[in-house]
């Protein structure tokens, strides 16, 4: 079709409505000058719909095409109408990971005007989870998002999935932790058959009243949602009870998310070691690589009989591999430079989402998307809660936390410790170590330091002081009480002439170069200069090394988002 022919209303390409703004470098949705200022693109209620409109999804109309000026008789070579040239992303096409049974949906932020983003916000459903989560999203802190995929049947075409009449249980669950410095992230899968204690939880009813649903002990994790009217806030509280990690927010979707999103990106690449023919899920794939979308993609992530021991734990591994592939597809240049695909993704993602009220606004979703975009895929670790077969069962159907490995995994996430080697972090750390740790060290008995509590558990300063004096030989140490303010990381402040003492103490405590803060000394009761050790929230106990060089446990399931793996 030539350029002139594209001016007809019945031949509108959705991408033609996105125009590059040369001042911002962003594609913007341009509406007709006569279009109403509405939060949802579309015709006025009192006006008939224009003929020939195209839709991006069933029942969702594309806004009217912008009126064009007369075009020259000879089209500009290489250009079609007013379609913008493809340009590399300047960081404004962003991805928001979340999930249903596959755990990630996309929110496009920054590709359109405020009107269209408000329209997307109208697609998103929200739930009031009260004190189960955080009241707001903070861009300068680490955060945890609980991603829930439910088995509830909603929407046309889902009759064959999930339990008929189910209120929607927590079928697939991923706790996504994003590091404070955005250098890494950990996606921790929580098995639906994990035995947990569900605490009492307060829910908000449709009429606005509050109701407390009694908790229960020794039940499957998936019962934390749906049973007795439990909402996502109950699932968040259950995660905090079972792991000690409090989710800040939640994102939830059902089966439709997998189908609509994989279709929007023209399929996701998967790989299987052996040919699959599963009559229960209707999944049929040849050995090797394939591209799946829609119903076939949903069958891939839901099948329990095609891989491994045909259990939920093996299905989780397959889902993690699928997620890595989906993330690579969504972040590819082919997707991010296509306005048409971005519109489809935005519509599909927001219609699939239910989130907590604290992040239900378009501005907040955009902020989250921008923060998530900073994390390199090679530093996103997929792993699963370490578990063992439930010893109370003769016929093994459920699992319990492996107490030899689980607590350490939970502590690493709570303390914002990466499961991957983060190159940027290592380079900064090496530079700091070279500058601050290299040189002579004093004898422990010559080290003079006062210990302050700046966010560690109560009594930590006295416990660390006792360790220094009785076991480390740092006899010239004293307890200085609480610090003026809480700090996230433990620090040691010292004057330049105390560098040899600082290096000695850093070696004893396992302090990194980044934790050493050249500054000023203070004077103790004897009038002598003294360093200041401030114990932060990362303090793990008296005598425990503080350098973050934690040896993670050997995990049965672990991969990163940049790896291409084959299901087996």
XYZ file of C-alpha atoms in Angstrom:
568
model
C 0.000 0.000 0.000
C 1.391 3.452 -0.925
C 1.650 6.407 1.430
C -1.414 8.159 0.022
C -3.571 5.081 0.467
C -2.826 4.967 4.181
C -4.886 8.119 4.778
C -8.212 6.286 4.702
C -9.979 5.734 8.030
C -10.459 2.015 7.468
C -6.715 1.513 6.882
C -5.408 3.130 10.061
C -2.345 1.451 11.500
C -2.291 1.838 15.327
C 1.374 2.740 15.153
C 0.573 5.786 13.004
C -1.033 7.419 16.019
C 2.316 7.517 17.840
C 4.425 10.537 16.877
C 8.031 11.183 17.910
C 8.381 14.295 20.033
C 11.803 15.750 19.099
C 12.043 17.636 22.397
C 11.761 14.559 24.609
C 12.817 11.728 22.308
C 9.580 9.888 23.217
C 6.739 8.556 21.104
C 3.476 10.263 22.114
C -0.118 9.307 21.399
C -1.661 12.129 19.352
C -5.444 12.432 19.476
C -7.659 14.357 17.093
C -7.828 18.089 17.982
C -11.574 17.689 18.418
C -11.286 14.709 20.701
C -12.649 15.201 24.250
C -10.287 15.467 27.210
C -11.240 12.138 28.701
C -9.317 9.755 30.899
C -10.145 6.927 28.465
C -9.556 7.347 24.729
C -12.699 6.986 22.680
C -15.720 8.814 21.236
C -18.001 11.096 23.183
C -20.983 9.347 24.666
C -23.391 11.522 22.683
C -21.665 10.955 19.342
C -21.855 7.892 17.099
C -18.680 5.929 16.614
C -16.722 6.713 13.488
C -16.787 3.906 10.976
C -13.672 1.917 10.306
C -12.172 2.156 13.809
C -9.653 -0.502 14.675
C -9.277 -2.039 18.087
C -6.208 -3.167 20.039
C -8.177 -5.700 22.086
C -11.810 -6.896 22.143
C -14.002 -3.965 23.135
C -11.056 -1.534 23.348
C -10.970 1.038 20.577
C -7.926 2.804 19.241
C -8.374 6.614 19.511
C -9.172 8.407 16.233
C -6.328 9.010 13.834
C -4.830 12.461 13.904
C -5.977 14.662 10.982
C -3.164 14.963 8.476
C -2.098 17.811 6.261
C -2.094 17.265 2.529
C 0.781 15.030 1.566
C 3.086 15.504 -1.416
C 2.354 13.493 -4.519
C 5.652 11.652 -4.175
C 6.090 9.968 -0.782
C 9.363 10.397 1.052
C 11.565 7.343 0.411
C 11.642 4.885 3.283
C 8.732 6.510 5.147
C 5.060 5.495 5.221
C 2.718 8.344 5.949
C 3.570 9.864 9.342
C 4.843 6.642 10.925
C 7.809 7.645 13.123
C 11.203 6.272 12.307
C 12.365 3.505 14.604
C 14.886 4.749 17.128
C 16.740 3.044 19.913
C 15.097 3.357 23.283
C 16.350 6.153 25.490
C 15.260 4.371 28.611
C 11.615 5.383 28.285
C 10.262 2.059 27.055
C 10.136 0.147 30.266
C 8.985 -3.249 31.479
C 7.043 -4.060 34.592
C 7.427 -7.676 35.652
C 4.523 -9.306 37.394
C 2.586 -12.473 36.849
C -0.120 -14.989 36.719
C 0.891 -18.579 36.221
C 3.917 -17.264 34.304
C 4.596 -14.389 36.702
C 5.419 -11.419 34.489
C 3.220 -8.895 32.694
C 4.305 -5.701 31.026
C 3.402 -2.104 31.747
C 4.533 0.363 29.139
C 5.468 3.643 30.804
C 6.567 6.766 29.010
C 5.436 5.838 25.473
C 2.253 7.853 25.459
C 0.589 10.947 26.783
C -1.060 11.386 30.143
C -4.522 10.684 28.731
C -3.562 7.246 27.501
C -1.716 6.352 30.701
C -4.815 7.294 32.694
C -6.741 4.945 30.425
C -4.296 2.151 31.297
C -4.720 2.936 34.980
C -8.452 2.401 34.543
C -7.733 -1.155 33.395
C -6.009 -2.071 36.665
C -8.001 -3.502 39.593
C -6.927 -2.722 43.172
C -7.291 -4.339 46.607
C -6.956 -2.638 49.987
C -4.518 -4.823 51.950
C -4.212 -2.472 54.928
C -1.104 -2.970 57.039
C -0.113 -6.172 55.217
C 1.971 -4.045 52.840
C 3.627 -0.656 52.580
C 1.533 2.487 52.318
C 3.604 3.882 49.435
C 6.358 3.021 46.979
C 9.802 4.503 47.649
C 12.272 4.727 44.782
C 15.386 4.901 46.969
C 14.860 1.663 48.912
C 14.941 -2.079 48.306
C 11.438 -3.466 47.783
C 9.589 -6.783 47.711
C 6.657 -7.499 45.392
C 4.624 -10.674 45.860
C 3.540 -11.961 42.458
C 0.484 -14.224 42.568
C -1.000 -16.338 39.791
C -4.473 -17.590 40.671
C -6.345 -20.672 39.464
C -9.607 -18.764 39.261
C -11.591 -19.168 36.051
C -12.243 -15.716 34.648
C -12.799 -14.650 31.089
C -13.797 -16.469 27.960
C -11.736 -19.523 27.047
C -10.662 -20.481 30.577
C -13.265 -23.180 31.181
C -10.700 -25.957 30.991
C -8.339 -24.516 33.599
C -8.470 -24.367 37.370
C -11.116 -25.652 39.736
C -14.679 -24.954 38.698
C -16.232 -22.467 41.093
C -12.878 -21.782 42.815
C -12.571 -18.443 44.571
C -9.022 -18.321 43.227
C -6.183 -19.869 45.223
C -2.509 -18.863 45.242
C -1.511 -21.307 42.498
C 1.815 -19.739 41.471
C 3.747 -17.464 43.807
C 6.965 -15.517 43.366
C 8.453 -13.109 45.880
C 10.454 -10.597 43.821
C 13.153 -8.766 45.794
C 14.809 -5.791 44.076
C 18.086 -4.602 45.615
C 18.419 -1.097 46.981
C 21.130 -0.210 44.455
C 19.169 -1.919 41.619
C 22.229 -3.996 40.707
C 20.404 -7.300 41.206
C 17.098 -8.967 41.988
C 15.937 -12.328 43.327
C 12.721 -14.068 42.274
C 11.918 -16.624 44.997
C 9.248 -19.155 44.027
C 7.038 -20.366 46.900
C 5.514 -23.828 46.283
C 1.736 -23.874 46.513
C 1.932 -27.161 48.467
C 4.270 -25.739 51.138
C 2.885 -26.359 54.640
C 2.552 -23.041 56.491
C 0.665 -21.278 59.259
C -1.812 -18.705 57.945
C -2.181 -15.847 60.459
C -5.337 -13.919 61.269
C -5.878 -11.333 58.570
C -8.046 -8.281 58.251
C -9.866 -7.874 54.942
C -11.904 -5.004 53.541
C -15.361 -5.975 52.286
C -17.111 -4.441 49.275
C -19.123 -2.098 51.510
C -15.924 -0.768 53.100
C -16.276 -2.562 56.427
C -13.454 -4.593 57.940
C -13.537 -8.300 58.759
C -10.893 -10.391 60.504
C -10.565 -13.894 59.043
C -9.168 -16.351 61.630
C -5.874 -18.012 60.822
C -5.103 -21.698 60.706
C -2.023 -23.899 61.166
C -0.392 -26.629 59.109
C -2.136 -26.047 55.778
C -1.022 -25.583 52.170
C 0.236 -22.167 51.161
C -2.303 -21.866 48.332
C -5.123 -21.705 50.917
C -3.867 -18.269 51.979
C -5.909 -16.841 49.091
C -9.579 -17.505 48.356
C -10.552 -19.716 51.314
C -13.070 -18.054 53.666
C -12.774 -14.827 51.681
C -9.037 -14.391 52.158
C -7.576 -11.742 49.857
C -4.045 -11.048 48.659
C -3.301 -9.265 51.936
C -3.712 -12.615 53.696
C -1.212 -14.176 51.298
C 1.235 -11.332 52.000
C 0.907 -11.907 55.746
C 1.454 -15.634 55.241
C 4.694 -14.958 53.345
C 5.915 -12.742 56.181
C 5.000 -15.433 58.733
C 6.726 -18.231 56.805
C 9.897 -16.435 55.649
C 10.339 -13.385 57.851
C 10.301 -11.251 54.672
C 7.497 -8.692 54.520
C 6.168 -8.034 50.998
C 5.716 -4.329 50.301
C 3.219 -4.798 47.471
C 1.477 -7.486 45.440
C 0.544 -8.035 41.798
C -1.937 -10.731 40.798
C -3.217 -12.161 37.528
C -5.028 -15.260 36.258
C -4.697 -17.591 33.244
C -5.551 -14.877 30.730
C -2.252 -13.076 31.392
C -0.179 -15.840 29.814
C -2.323 -16.057 26.717
C -2.692 -12.346 26.013
C 0.913 -11.365 26.736
C 2.568 -14.111 24.740
C 0.292 -13.274 21.825
C 1.133 -9.577 22.141
C 4.866 -10.291 21.709
C 4.271 -12.793 18.867
C 5.244 -15.788 20.973
C 7.936 -16.839 23.449
C 10.839 -19.155 22.631
C 11.038 -22.343 24.717
C 13.173 -25.468 24.589
C 12.528 -29.074 25.640
C 15.030 -31.920 25.727
C 12.463 -34.522 24.628
C 9.320 -34.324 22.524
C 6.204 -33.583 24.600
C 2.723 -35.058 24.070
C 0.686 -34.439 27.233
C -3.013 -35.351 26.809
C -3.956 -33.647 30.078
C -2.629 -30.188 29.209
C -2.874 -30.795 25.433
C 0.736 -29.658 25.086
C 2.485 -31.029 22.010
C 6.031 -29.937 21.217
C 8.913 -31.447 19.257
C 12.323 -31.864 20.890
C 14.434 -28.746 20.734
C 13.342 -25.134 20.372
C 9.797 -23.945 19.674
C 7.816 -20.713 19.882
C 4.619 -20.821 21.927
C 1.824 -18.298 22.425
C -1.760 -18.140 23.598
C -3.298 -21.458 24.648
C -0.090 -23.342 23.877
C 1.957 -21.031 26.124
C -0.515 -21.505 28.967
C -0.349 -25.280 28.529
C 3.468 -25.085 28.674
C 3.589 -23.313 32.042
C 0.733 -25.338 33.571
C 1.660 -28.884 32.601
C 2.736 -31.120 35.491
C 3.092 -34.370 33.587
C 5.580 -33.575 30.828
C 8.688 -32.851 32.892
C 10.710 -34.319 35.764
C 8.753 -36.195 38.403
C 5.447 -34.661 37.255
C 5.203 -32.587 40.421
C 4.726 -28.928 41.263
C 8.428 -28.384 42.011
C 9.396 -29.470 38.499
C 6.672 -27.279 37.065
C 8.193 -24.321 38.952
C 11.553 -24.928 37.227
C 9.859 -24.872 33.827
C 7.992 -21.674 34.713
C 11.248 -19.989 35.740
C 12.837 -20.904 32.403
C 9.754 -19.572 30.615
C 9.942 -16.296 32.543
C 13.554 -15.755 31.584
C 12.654 -16.238 27.919
C 9.625 -13.942 28.188
C 11.738 -11.214 29.795
C 14.317 -11.466 27.010
C 11.566 -11.216 24.390
C 9.894 -8.227 26.037
C 13.194 -6.353 26.412
C 14.333 -7.079 22.849
C 14.794 -4.190 20.446
C 12.142 -5.710 18.188
C 9.557 -5.229 20.930
C 10.718 -1.960 22.492
C 10.991 -0.076 19.185
C 7.538 -1.101 17.972
C 4.779 1.298 19.090
C 2.160 -1.212 17.925
C 3.549 -3.985 20.116
C 3.952 -1.634 23.065
C 0.292 -0.630 22.862
C -0.777 -4.281 22.751
C 1.455 -5.112 25.705
C 0.227 -2.190 27.757
C -3.414 -3.092 27.180
C -2.880 -6.805 27.870
C -0.774 -6.181 30.966
C -3.022 -3.698 32.704
C -6.200 -5.674 32.015
C -4.584 -8.736 33.597
C -3.446 -6.949 36.768
C -4.821 -6.633 40.280
C -2.522 -4.725 42.657
C -2.620 -3.175 46.121
C -4.009 0.348 46.320
C -0.625 1.847 47.207
C 0.676 1.168 43.686
C -2.573 1.398 41.737
C -1.895 4.867 40.341
C -0.340 5.330 36.923
C 2.508 7.449 38.282
C 3.462 4.810 40.837
C 3.333 1.976 38.303
C 5.573 4.016 36.049
C 8.045 4.596 38.911
C 8.189 0.861 39.643
C 8.709 0.097 35.966
C 11.608 2.540 35.747
C 13.271 1.068 38.839
C 12.866 -2.500 37.575
C 14.370 -1.570 34.221
C 17.677 -0.727 35.954
C 18.328 -4.361 36.950
C 20.434 -6.330 34.399
C 18.832 -9.650 33.415
C 22.084 -11.499 34.123
C 21.767 -10.461 37.769
C 18.143 -11.598 38.202
C 18.201 -14.926 40.021
C 15.300 -17.382 39.895
C 15.279 -19.830 42.785
C 12.799 -21.727 44.970
C 12.261 -21.987 48.712
C 14.415 -24.967 49.800
C 12.004 -27.735 50.856
C 11.801 -31.344 51.989
C 8.980 -33.863 51.685
C 6.546 -33.519 54.558
C 7.738 -36.111 57.132
C 4.204 -36.358 58.577
C 2.855 -37.905 55.369
C 3.111 -41.497 54.230
C 1.978 -40.597 50.736
C 4.077 -37.562 49.850
C 1.884 -34.723 48.647
C 3.140 -31.618 50.449
C 6.495 -30.123 51.439
C 8.003 -28.250 54.389
C 10.827 -25.702 54.586
C 14.309 -27.232 54.673
C 15.530 -25.758 57.972
C 19.163 -26.380 57.005
C 18.947 -24.112 53.936
C 15.732 -22.094 54.012
C 16.582 -19.625 56.801
C 19.854 -18.675 55.103
C 18.062 -17.961 51.820
C 15.513 -15.813 53.649
C 18.263 -13.929 55.515
C 20.111 -13.164 52.272
C 16.990 -11.573 50.845
C 16.211 -9.681 54.053
C 19.779 -8.355 54.183
C 19.737 -7.349 50.492
C 22.528 -9.772 49.531
C 22.771 -10.757 45.860
C 22.629 -14.387 44.725
C 24.778 -13.430 41.718
C 28.168 -11.829 41.376
C 27.398 -8.236 40.553
C 30.251 -6.836 38.469
C 29.502 -3.202 39.157
C 29.419 -3.835 42.879
C 32.661 -5.792 42.749
C 34.476 -3.030 40.861
C 33.397 -0.381 43.336
C 34.280 -2.636 46.231
C 37.734 -3.403 44.860
C 38.477 0.280 44.455
C 37.343 0.996 48.003
C 39.335 -1.911 49.422
C 42.483 -0.872 47.570
C 42.228 2.647 48.928
C 41.246 1.931 52.521
C 42.303 -1.568 53.540
C 45.818 -1.685 52.141
C 48.558 -0.854 54.632
C 49.823 -1.578 58.107
C 47.473 -2.705 60.884
C 47.660 -1.969 64.597
C 47.612 -4.692 67.221
C 44.082 -5.354 68.565
C 45.084 -3.998 71.976
C 45.958 -0.642 70.403
C 42.586 -0.209 68.692
C 40.438 2.399 70.401
C 36.749 2.365 69.362
C 33.310 3.175 70.690
C 30.332 1.040 69.591
C 26.904 2.537 68.808
C 23.618 0.901 67.851
C 22.279 2.441 64.624
C 19.470 0.065 63.718
C 20.577 -3.366 64.951
C 18.391 -5.307 67.422
C 18.306 -3.978 70.977
C 21.372 -4.957 72.993
C 23.579 -5.481 69.918
C 26.118 -2.800 70.876
C 26.761 -4.441 74.256
C 26.975 -7.896 72.690
C 29.476 -6.726 70.076
C 31.472 -4.913 72.777
C 31.677 -8.105 74.821
C 32.938 -9.975 71.768
C 35.577 -7.348 71.015
C 36.896 -7.279 74.584
C 36.790 -10.979 75.471
C 37.470 -12.707 72.152
C 39.042 -10.239 69.734
C 41.469 -8.556 72.134
C 40.133 -5.050 71.496
C 40.311 -4.019 75.141
C 40.115 -0.254 74.495
C 36.502 -0.388 73.365
C 33.367 1.077 74.935
C 29.586 1.170 74.554
C 28.344 4.575 73.363
C 24.625 3.705 73.307
C 22.298 4.505 70.432
C 23.351 6.396 67.318
C 21.582 9.680 66.466
C 19.849 7.983 63.519
C 19.342 4.493 62.108
C 21.508 3.332 59.215
C 21.110 0.434 56.795
C 24.772 -0.586 56.733
C 27.356 -0.880 59.518
C 30.065 1.794 59.260
C 33.394 2.645 60.902
C 34.345 6.330 61.000
C 37.951 7.238 61.749
C 40.464 10.073 61.407
C 43.315 9.786 58.873
C 45.880 9.111 61.621
C 43.756 6.169 62.818
C 43.879 4.307 59.488
C 46.090 1.540 60.927
C 43.588 0.974 63.758
C 40.674 1.049 61.279
C 42.319 -1.589 59.079
C 42.885 -3.821 62.093
C 39.264 -3.548 63.246
C 37.977 -4.037 59.700
C 39.881 -7.319 59.508
C 38.443 -8.494 62.838
C 34.850 -7.607 61.951
C 34.953 -8.375 58.232
C 34.201 -4.788 57.277
C 34.427 -3.960 53.580
C 36.244 -0.925 52.282
C 32.889 0.677 51.539
C 31.969 0.402 55.229
C 35.054 2.375 56.260
C 34.359 6.101 56.366
C 37.405 8.396 56.626
C 36.335 11.395 58.666
C 36.921 12.604 62.197
C 37.559 10.958 65.518
C 35.795 11.753 68.787
C 37.242 12.164 72.241
C 36.457 9.603 74.937
C 36.157 10.149 78.693
C 39.942 9.979 79.035
C 40.407 12.685 76.411
C 41.805 10.267 73.826
C 40.790 10.113 70.126
C 38.425 7.229 69.413
C 36.918 5.717 66.268
C 33.132 5.163 65.992
C 31.636 1.817 64.955
C 27.917 2.177 64.150
C 26.009 -1.091 63.897
C 23.412 -0.906 61.118
C 20.400 -2.973 60.164
C 22.731 -5.430 58.421
C 24.302 -6.452 61.756
C 23.882 -10.220 62.088
C 25.193 -10.871 65.580
C 28.285 -10.507 67.719
C 31.339 -11.915 65.984
C 29.570 -12.490 62.663
C 31.481 -11.111 59.679
C 29.930 -7.998 58.155
C 31.536 -7.921 54.712
C 28.542 -9.436 52.940
C 30.679 -12.340 51.765
C 27.975 -14.799 52.699
C 28.319 -18.290 51.277
C 24.890 -19.150 49.980
C 23.602 -22.690 50.462
C 23.710 -25.174 47.603
C 20.294 -24.816 45.981
C 18.626 -27.441 43.839
C 16.961 -24.841 41.623
C 18.706 -21.680 40.574
C 19.029 -19.849 37.267
C 19.313 -16.314 35.955
C 17.094 -14.458 33.509
C 19.743 -14.303 30.755
C 20.193 -18.084 30.533
C 18.603 -20.118 27.737
C 17.667 -23.504 29.208
C 15.763 -26.560 27.983
C 13.032 -28.126 30.115
C 13.491 -31.811 30.920
